[in-house]
PDB file of C-alpha atoms in Angstrom:
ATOM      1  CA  UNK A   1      30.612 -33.359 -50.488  1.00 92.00           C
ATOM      2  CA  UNK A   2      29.075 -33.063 -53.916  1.00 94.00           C
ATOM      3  CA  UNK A   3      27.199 -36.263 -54.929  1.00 97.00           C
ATOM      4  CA  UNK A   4      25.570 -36.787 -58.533  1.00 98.00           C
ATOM      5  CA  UNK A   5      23.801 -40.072 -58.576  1.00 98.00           C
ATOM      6  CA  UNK A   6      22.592 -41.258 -61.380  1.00 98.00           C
ATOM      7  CA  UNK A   7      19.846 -44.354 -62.364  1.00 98.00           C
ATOM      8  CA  UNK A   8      17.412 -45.534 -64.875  1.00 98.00           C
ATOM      9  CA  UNK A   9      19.700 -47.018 -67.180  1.00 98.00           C
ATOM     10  CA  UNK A  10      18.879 -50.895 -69.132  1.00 98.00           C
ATOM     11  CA  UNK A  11      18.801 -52.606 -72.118  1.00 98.00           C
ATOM     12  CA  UNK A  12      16.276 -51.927 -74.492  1.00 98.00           C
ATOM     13  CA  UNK A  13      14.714 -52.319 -78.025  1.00 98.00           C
ATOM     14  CA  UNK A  14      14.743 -50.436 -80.297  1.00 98.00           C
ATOM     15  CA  UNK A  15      11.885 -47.886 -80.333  1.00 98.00           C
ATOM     16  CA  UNK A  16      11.529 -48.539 -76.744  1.00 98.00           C
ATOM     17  CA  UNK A  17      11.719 -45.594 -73.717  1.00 98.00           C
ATOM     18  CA  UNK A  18      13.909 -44.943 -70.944  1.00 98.00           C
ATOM     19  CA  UNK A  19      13.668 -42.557 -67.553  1.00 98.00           C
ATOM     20  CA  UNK A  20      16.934 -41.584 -66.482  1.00 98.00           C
ATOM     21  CA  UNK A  21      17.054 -39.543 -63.087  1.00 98.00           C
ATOM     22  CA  UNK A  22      20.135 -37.909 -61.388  1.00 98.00           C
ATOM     23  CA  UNK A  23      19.759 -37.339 -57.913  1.00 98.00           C
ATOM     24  CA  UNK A  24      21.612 -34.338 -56.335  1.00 97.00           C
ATOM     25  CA  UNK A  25      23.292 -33.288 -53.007  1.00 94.00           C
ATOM     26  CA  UNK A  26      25.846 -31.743 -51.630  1.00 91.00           C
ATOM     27  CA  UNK A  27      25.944 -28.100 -52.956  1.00 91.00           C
ATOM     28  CA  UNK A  28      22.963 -25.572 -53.706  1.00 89.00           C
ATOM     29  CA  UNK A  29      21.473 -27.440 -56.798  1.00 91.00           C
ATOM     30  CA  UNK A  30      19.484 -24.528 -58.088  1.00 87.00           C
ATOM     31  CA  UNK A  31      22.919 -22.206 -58.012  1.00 90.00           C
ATOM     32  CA  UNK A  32      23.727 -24.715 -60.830  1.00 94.00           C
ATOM     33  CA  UNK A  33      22.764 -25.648 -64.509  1.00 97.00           C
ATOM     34  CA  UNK A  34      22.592 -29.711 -65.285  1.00 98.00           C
ATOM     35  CA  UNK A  35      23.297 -31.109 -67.712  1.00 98.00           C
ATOM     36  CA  UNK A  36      22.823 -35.117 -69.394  1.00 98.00           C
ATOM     37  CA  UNK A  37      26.633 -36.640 -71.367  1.00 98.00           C
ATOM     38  CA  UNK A  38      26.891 -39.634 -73.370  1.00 98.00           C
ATOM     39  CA  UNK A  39      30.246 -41.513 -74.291  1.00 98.00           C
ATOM     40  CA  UNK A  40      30.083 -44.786 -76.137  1.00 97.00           C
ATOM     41  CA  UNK A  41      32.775 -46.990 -76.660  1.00 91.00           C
ATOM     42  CA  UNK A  42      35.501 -45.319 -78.603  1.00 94.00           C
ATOM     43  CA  UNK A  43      33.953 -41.958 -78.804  1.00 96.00           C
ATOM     44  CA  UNK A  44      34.293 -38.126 -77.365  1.00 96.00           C
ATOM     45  CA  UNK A  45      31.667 -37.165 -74.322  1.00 97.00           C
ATOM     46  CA  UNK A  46      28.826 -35.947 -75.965  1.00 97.00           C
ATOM     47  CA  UNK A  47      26.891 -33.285 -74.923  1.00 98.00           C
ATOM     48  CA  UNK A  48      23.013 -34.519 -74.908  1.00 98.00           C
ATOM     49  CA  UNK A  49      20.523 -32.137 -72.886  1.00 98.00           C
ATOM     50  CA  UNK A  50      20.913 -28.982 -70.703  1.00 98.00           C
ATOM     51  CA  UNK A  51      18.388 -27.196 -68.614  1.00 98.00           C
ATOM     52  CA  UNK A  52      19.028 -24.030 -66.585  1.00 95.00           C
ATOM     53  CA  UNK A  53      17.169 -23.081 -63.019  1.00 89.00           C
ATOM     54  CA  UNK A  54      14.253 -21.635 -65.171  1.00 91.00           C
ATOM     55  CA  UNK A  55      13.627 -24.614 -66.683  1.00 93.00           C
ATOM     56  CA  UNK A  56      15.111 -23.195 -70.488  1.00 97.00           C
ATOM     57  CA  UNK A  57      16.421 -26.176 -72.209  1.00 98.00           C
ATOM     58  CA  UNK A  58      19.090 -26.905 -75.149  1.00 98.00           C
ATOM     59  CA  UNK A  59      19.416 -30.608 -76.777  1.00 98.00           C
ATOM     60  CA  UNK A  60      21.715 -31.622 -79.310  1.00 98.00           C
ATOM     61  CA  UNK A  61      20.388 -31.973 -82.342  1.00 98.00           C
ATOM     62  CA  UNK A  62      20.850 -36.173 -82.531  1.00 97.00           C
ATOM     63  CA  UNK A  63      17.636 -36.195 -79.982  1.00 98.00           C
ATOM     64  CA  UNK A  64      15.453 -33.644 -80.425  1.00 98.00           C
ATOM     65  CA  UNK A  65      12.311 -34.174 -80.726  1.00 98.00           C
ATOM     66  CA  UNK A  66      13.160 -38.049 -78.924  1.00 98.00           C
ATOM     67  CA  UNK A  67      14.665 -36.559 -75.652  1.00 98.00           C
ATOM     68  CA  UNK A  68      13.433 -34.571 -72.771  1.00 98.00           C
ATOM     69  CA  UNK A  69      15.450 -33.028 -69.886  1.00 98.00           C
ATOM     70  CA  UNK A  70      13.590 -31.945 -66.917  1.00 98.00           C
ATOM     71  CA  UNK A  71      14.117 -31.239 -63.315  1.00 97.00           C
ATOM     72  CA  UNK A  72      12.483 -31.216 -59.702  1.00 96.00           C
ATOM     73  CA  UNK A  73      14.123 -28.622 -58.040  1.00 93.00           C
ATOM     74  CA  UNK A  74      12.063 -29.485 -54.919  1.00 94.00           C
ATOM     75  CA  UNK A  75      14.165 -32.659 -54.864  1.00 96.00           C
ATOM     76  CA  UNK A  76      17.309 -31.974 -56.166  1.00 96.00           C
ATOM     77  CA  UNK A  77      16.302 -34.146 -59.175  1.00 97.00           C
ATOM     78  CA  UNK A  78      17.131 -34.443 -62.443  1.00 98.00           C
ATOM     79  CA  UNK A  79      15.594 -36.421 -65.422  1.00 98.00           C
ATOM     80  CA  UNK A  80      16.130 -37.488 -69.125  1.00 98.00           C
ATOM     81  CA  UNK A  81      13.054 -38.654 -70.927  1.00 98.00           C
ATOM     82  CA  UNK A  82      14.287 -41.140 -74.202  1.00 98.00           C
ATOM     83  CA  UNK A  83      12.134 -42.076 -76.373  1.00 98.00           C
ATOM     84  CA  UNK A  84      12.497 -43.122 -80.031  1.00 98.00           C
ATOM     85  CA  UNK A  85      15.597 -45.258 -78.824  1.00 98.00           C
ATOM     86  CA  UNK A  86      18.074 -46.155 -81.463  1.00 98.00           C
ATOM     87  CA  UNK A  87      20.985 -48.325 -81.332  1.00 97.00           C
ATOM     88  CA  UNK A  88      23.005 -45.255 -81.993  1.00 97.00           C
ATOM     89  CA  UNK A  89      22.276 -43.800 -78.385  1.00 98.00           C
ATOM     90  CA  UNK A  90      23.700 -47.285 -76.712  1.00 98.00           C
ATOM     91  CA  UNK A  91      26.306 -45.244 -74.563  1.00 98.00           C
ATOM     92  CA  UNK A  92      27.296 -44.469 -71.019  1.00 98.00           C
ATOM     93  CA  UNK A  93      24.871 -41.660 -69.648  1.00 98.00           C
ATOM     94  CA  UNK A  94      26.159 -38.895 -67.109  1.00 98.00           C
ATOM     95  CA  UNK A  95      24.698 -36.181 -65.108  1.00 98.00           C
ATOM     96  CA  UNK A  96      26.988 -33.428 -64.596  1.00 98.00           C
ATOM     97  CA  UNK A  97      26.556 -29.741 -62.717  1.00 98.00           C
ATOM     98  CA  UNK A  98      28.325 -26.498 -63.967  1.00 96.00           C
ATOM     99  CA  UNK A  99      28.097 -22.848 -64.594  1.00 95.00           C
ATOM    100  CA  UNK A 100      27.926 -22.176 -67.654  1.00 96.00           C
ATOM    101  CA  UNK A 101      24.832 -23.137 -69.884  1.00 97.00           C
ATOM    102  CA  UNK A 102      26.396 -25.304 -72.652  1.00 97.00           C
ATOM    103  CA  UNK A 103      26.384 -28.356 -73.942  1.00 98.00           C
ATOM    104  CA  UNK A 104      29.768 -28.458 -73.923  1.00 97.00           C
ATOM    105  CA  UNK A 105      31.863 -30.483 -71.392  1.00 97.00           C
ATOM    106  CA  UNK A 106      34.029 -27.859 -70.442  1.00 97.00           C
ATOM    107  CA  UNK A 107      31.344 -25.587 -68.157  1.00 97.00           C
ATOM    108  CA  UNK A 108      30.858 -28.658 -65.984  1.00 97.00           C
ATOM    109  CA  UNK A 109      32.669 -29.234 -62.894  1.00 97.00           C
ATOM    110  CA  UNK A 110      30.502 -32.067 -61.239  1.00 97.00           C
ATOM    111  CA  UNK A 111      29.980 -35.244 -63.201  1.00 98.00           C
ATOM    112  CA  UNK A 112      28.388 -38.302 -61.785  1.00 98.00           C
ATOM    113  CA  UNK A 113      29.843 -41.920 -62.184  1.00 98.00           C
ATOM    114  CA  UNK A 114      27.275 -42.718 -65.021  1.00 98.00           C
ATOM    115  CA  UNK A 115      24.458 -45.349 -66.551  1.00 98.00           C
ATOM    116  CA  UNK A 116      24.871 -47.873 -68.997  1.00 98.00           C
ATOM    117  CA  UNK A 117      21.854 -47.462 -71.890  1.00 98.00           C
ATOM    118  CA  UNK A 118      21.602 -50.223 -74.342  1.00 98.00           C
ATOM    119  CA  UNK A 119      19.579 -50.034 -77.488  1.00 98.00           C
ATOM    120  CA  UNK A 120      19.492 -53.451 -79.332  1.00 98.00           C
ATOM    121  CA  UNK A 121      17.925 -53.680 -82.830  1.00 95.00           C
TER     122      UNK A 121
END
């Protein structure tokens, strides 16, 4: 049974840093690419970082520079370094595993059930 676990979420000022992580089981994690989703209230999934087994990355272009995804294939990890935090990125966070490199929701098939960030001003 696939599981995507994800932690690290809080509330937070603005400016401030966050460590999400994404733990991984149930299928061979490095026959995968992972990705990090946002949704906040109101608003489409978002796609926010990808990374592929060779550690290439993609980030949309609302974090980079703030944002960095990384993984620890060792440990079926995953993690999203935020820093920089705005108000703006106060959203949901999800892990998700797919097969296609994108940052697109669609070449995803595993999604975790999500972290709540909060960026207060």
């Amino acid at each position: 049974q696939v599981q995507l676990v994800e932690s690290g979420g809080g509330s937070v000022q603005s400016g401030g840093s966050l460590r999400l992580s994404c733990a991984a089981s149930g299928y061979t994690y490095s026959n995968y690419y992972m990705g990090w989703f946002r949704q906040a209230p109101g608003k489409g999934r978002e796609g926010v970082a990808a990374i592929d087994s060779d550690g290439e990355t993609m980030y949309a272009g609302s974090v980079k520079g703030r944002f960095t995804i990384s993984q620890d294939n060792a440990k079926n990890t995953l993690y999203l370094q935020m820093n920089s935090l705005k108000p703006e990125d106060t959203a949901m966070y999800y892990c998700a595993a797919g097969q296609v490199y994108t940052l697109g929701s669609w070449g995803y098939r595993y999604w975790g059930q999500g972290t709540q960030v909060t960026v207060s001003s």
